Amino acid sequence: MLGKGGKRKFDEHEDGLEGKVVSPTDGPSKVSYTLQRQTIFNISLMKLYNHRPLTEPSLQKTVLINNMLRRIQEELKQEGSLRPMFVAASQPADPLSDNFREAQPAFSHLASPPLLPADFVSTMPLESCLTPASLLEDDTFCTSPAVQHDGPTKPPPPALQPVKDSFSSALDEIEELCPAPTSAEAVAAESAADDSKAQPSESNIHKPEGLPESRTAESKLMDPLPGNFEITASTGFLTDLTLDDILFADIDTSMYDFDPCTSATGAASKMAPVSADELLKTLAPYSSQPVTPNQPFKMDLTELDHIMEVLVGS
Amino acid sequence: FLGAGGGNDIQWCFSQVKGAVDDDVAEADIISTVEFNHSGELLATGDKGGRVVIFQQEQENKTQSHSRGEYNVYSTFQSHEPEFDYLKSLEIEEKINKIRWLPQKNAAQFLLSTNDKTIKLWKISERDKRPEGYNLKEEDGRYRDPTTVTTLRVPVFRPMDLMVEASPRRIFANAHTYHINSISINSDYETYLSADDLRINLWHLEITDRSFNIVDIKPANMEELTEVITAAEFHPNSCSTFVYSSSKGTIRLCDMRASALCDRHSKLFEEPEDPSNRSFFSEIISSISDVKFSHSGRYMMTRDYLSVKIWDLNMENRPVETYQVHEYLRSKLCSLYENDCIFDKFECCWNGSDRQVEFFIVMTGSYNNFFRMFDRNTKRDITLEASRENNKPRTVLKPRKVCASGKRKKDEISVDSLDFNKKILHTAWHPKENIIAVATTNNLYIFQDKMN
């Protein structure tokens, strides 16, 4: 990390990361290329999903990060390193984008305009008339007249209900594809689903908030602030990248600092120490479900240890 | 005499610095735009708190022939307030993104200022006289009892202390769904354009309830969005021509006479990628953050993350000149991506001239409070620093040098020591004289050339 005038020691690893990109076909440098690509992929995901501004995020930034992710994704696809689940899940009906069509009817025309006022205009010869900007979209009408804003006030979340419903339907889809989630990420998913179904579960307490991979798309959906719609609406760009890939991607966070202050959880990111035993207890109810043969994740103690480490923040 | 090489290079000296001294920067004080007016007499800054501060140059003092007039505060006003969009449940920042002056037509000055959503036309006028001697009012404003009035007199104007008033004359609102990044006044001085991430609208300065959409790059399916508009400007002489730049490093020149909706460009300026410099970040660093026409309109300048490019409007396939601003950052792009610096939007500007000569010095900012100038004739460049230390009036600024790698010479700064929080994004050059305004995070520096 480049700091305020602090001298950085020569770091070979860092150098390999920052240096010119080498062709992925080079033998020994293929590893560093893959490493670099993975790091950039992770950073990009974090940027998109951990961003919790009070104001709208920059569309330019979002688009550029999104393009980065798409490019890496394309490369991965071509290299054939995708998991079977990924391929199965990349249907046109992306749960992410679907959620946002459901969750925000006001913005549905952003994704797929059923009847746009511009359609009317297009029937007239464009050359002959200027399009008044006010006719471009309903949302220029609907944008509420700007109001003087004295202090930071959080509006009541009117769309909370639709979000939860669509989120649980998204989770259902995930469960279909992988019926026995036993990883910690799935615990979070399950506990969130339970949350939305208003079933108190002790697994809620043990929600691994510290895990960056769990604080991705689903955390955005769970958030009561409807303001995140605009942010998460943009993540509908990731047509092929579904919740599956985010939840189960092998994100290695050990290579860069994960600053809890910038995390989406904000003040809520208290990493409560959870013992491995307690975790196992919460996983017990789920282990009774049948495990499909292509389930790559099996909860074993070494993985648990790893998760524990991340939770405790060591 | 402007630096035309041959030993007549400009020697820049510190002149003034405006703003708070302490290192603790208040968020609202962060300068977000700097612009001289057409005569150079006025210098406007906008900040993150939605305020506009205008400085006025003192009339030249005959006794102080060794320096040009100083800039002093002329007017300060709150241009934009924070707002709340209830539909999206998000705040609308009051930060002033751009200020553009109108040419002066009468005693008052007019400027356009914009935040992310709303453009305002401000009138700045002076009042140095006030009427005195009313019949029905006392001097303090209280009304007199009419029955006590026995004689009549004619009120007269008497001089008073100069008061500068700013009043909003037009508010151009509700025409942009996305964030406004540019405004540009047409050479007809009647219309102007405003550009956001996906659309460009054309306005008439007198009409606020209607604007016309002239560019729309929003895809029908937002999931297919891969490119946004980053800057736009009208041609300085041709009132039907404008350009807009994109996040993919392209510039499109459009002619409004071709069709009402300029979706098809007349010209597309794009430089093919250098395969030896290809990296994960190629696209991001190619994103253009600023575009500026030269005075004649024959050339335009673009700024991307690492370089400044000069384009000839008659040649679309590559720029005529490319200047590297801070090439030493190329090997640091991953860190700069991580800390978001790679998304910093640097502006650029041409030198001013009191003669109709082609512009040949360009200026842009960098990190560590450094700014760079490139002389197109001599092909020489210089790096200077805006800092309160080592800056005495009329002392020539010492050129700075960044050591990219290897052994660092004395007085050089190594790349790893650069302060990436000290960025110079906004610079402006006086339209006629060698005076420049350079904005650091919260301070405004004014430099002049050393007059002999």
CSV table of C-alpha atoms in Angstrom, one decimal, chain A residues 46-53 154 188 204-225 228 258-272 310-311:
chain,number,residue,atom,x,y,z
A,46,MET,CA,-14.7,-6.0,-2.8
A,47,LYS,CA,-14.9,-2.6,-4.4
A,48,LEU,CA,-18.3,-3.4,-5.9
A,49,TYR,CA,-19.9,-5.0,-2.9
A,50,ASN,CA,-18.3,-3.4,0.1
A,51,HIS,CA,-19.1,0.1,-1.0
A,52,ARG,CA,-21.7,1.6,1.2
A,53,PRO,CA,-22.0,5.2,0.4
A,154,LYS,CA,-32.4,7.7,7.2
A,188,ALA,CA,-24.6,-16.9,6.5
A,204,ASN,CA,-27.9,-15.7,13.4
A,205,ILE,CA,-25.7,-14.9,16.3
A,206,HIS,CA,-22.9,-16.8,14.7
A,207,LYS,CA,-23.2,-15.2,11.4
A,208,PRO,CA,-19.6,-14.8,10.3
A,209,GLU,CA,-19.7,-11.1,9.5
A,210,GLY,CA,-15.9,-11.0,9.3
A,211,LEU,CA,-15.8,-13.2,6.3
A,212,PRO,CA,-15.5,-11.0,3.2
A,213,GLU,CA,-16.9,-13.6,0.9
A,214,SER,CA,-20.1,-13.7,2.8
A,215,ARG,CA,-20.4,-10.0,2.8
A,216,THR,CA,-21.0,-9.8,-0.8
A,217,ALA,CA,-24.2,-9.6,-2.9
A,218,GLU,CA,-26.4,-11.1,-0.2
A,219,SER,CA,-25.4,-8.6,2.4
A,220,LYS,CA,-26.4,-5.9,0.1
A,221,LEU,CA,-29.8,-7.5,-0.4
A,222,MET,CA,-30.3,-7.9,3.3
A,223,ASP,CA,-29.6,-4.4,4.1
A,224,PRO,CA,-32.6,-2.3,5.0
A,225,LEU,CA,-31.3,0.8,3.3
A,228,ASN,CA,-28.3,0.3,-2.0
A,258,PHE,CA,-8.9,-6.0,4.8
A,259,ASP,CA,-9.7,-2.8,6.7
A,260,PRO,CA,-12.8,-3.4,8.9
A,261,CYS,CA,-13.4,0.3,8.9
A,262,THR,CA,-14.2,0.3,5.2
A,263,SER,CA,-16.3,-2.9,5.3
A,264,ALA,CA,-19.9,-2.7,4.6
A,265,THR,CA,-20.8,-3.8,8.1
A,266,GLY,CA,-19.4,-0.6,9.5
A,267,ALA,CA,-20.1,-0.5,13.2
A,268,ALA,CA,-21.7,-3.8,13.1
A,269,SER,CA,-18.5,-5.6,12.2
A,270,LYS,CA,-17.8,-6.7,15.7
A,271,MET,CA,-16.0,-10.0,15.2
A,272,ALA,CA,-17.4,-12.0,18.0
A,310,VAL,CA,-10.6,-15.0,9.6
A,311,LEU,CA,-13.4,-14.5,12.1
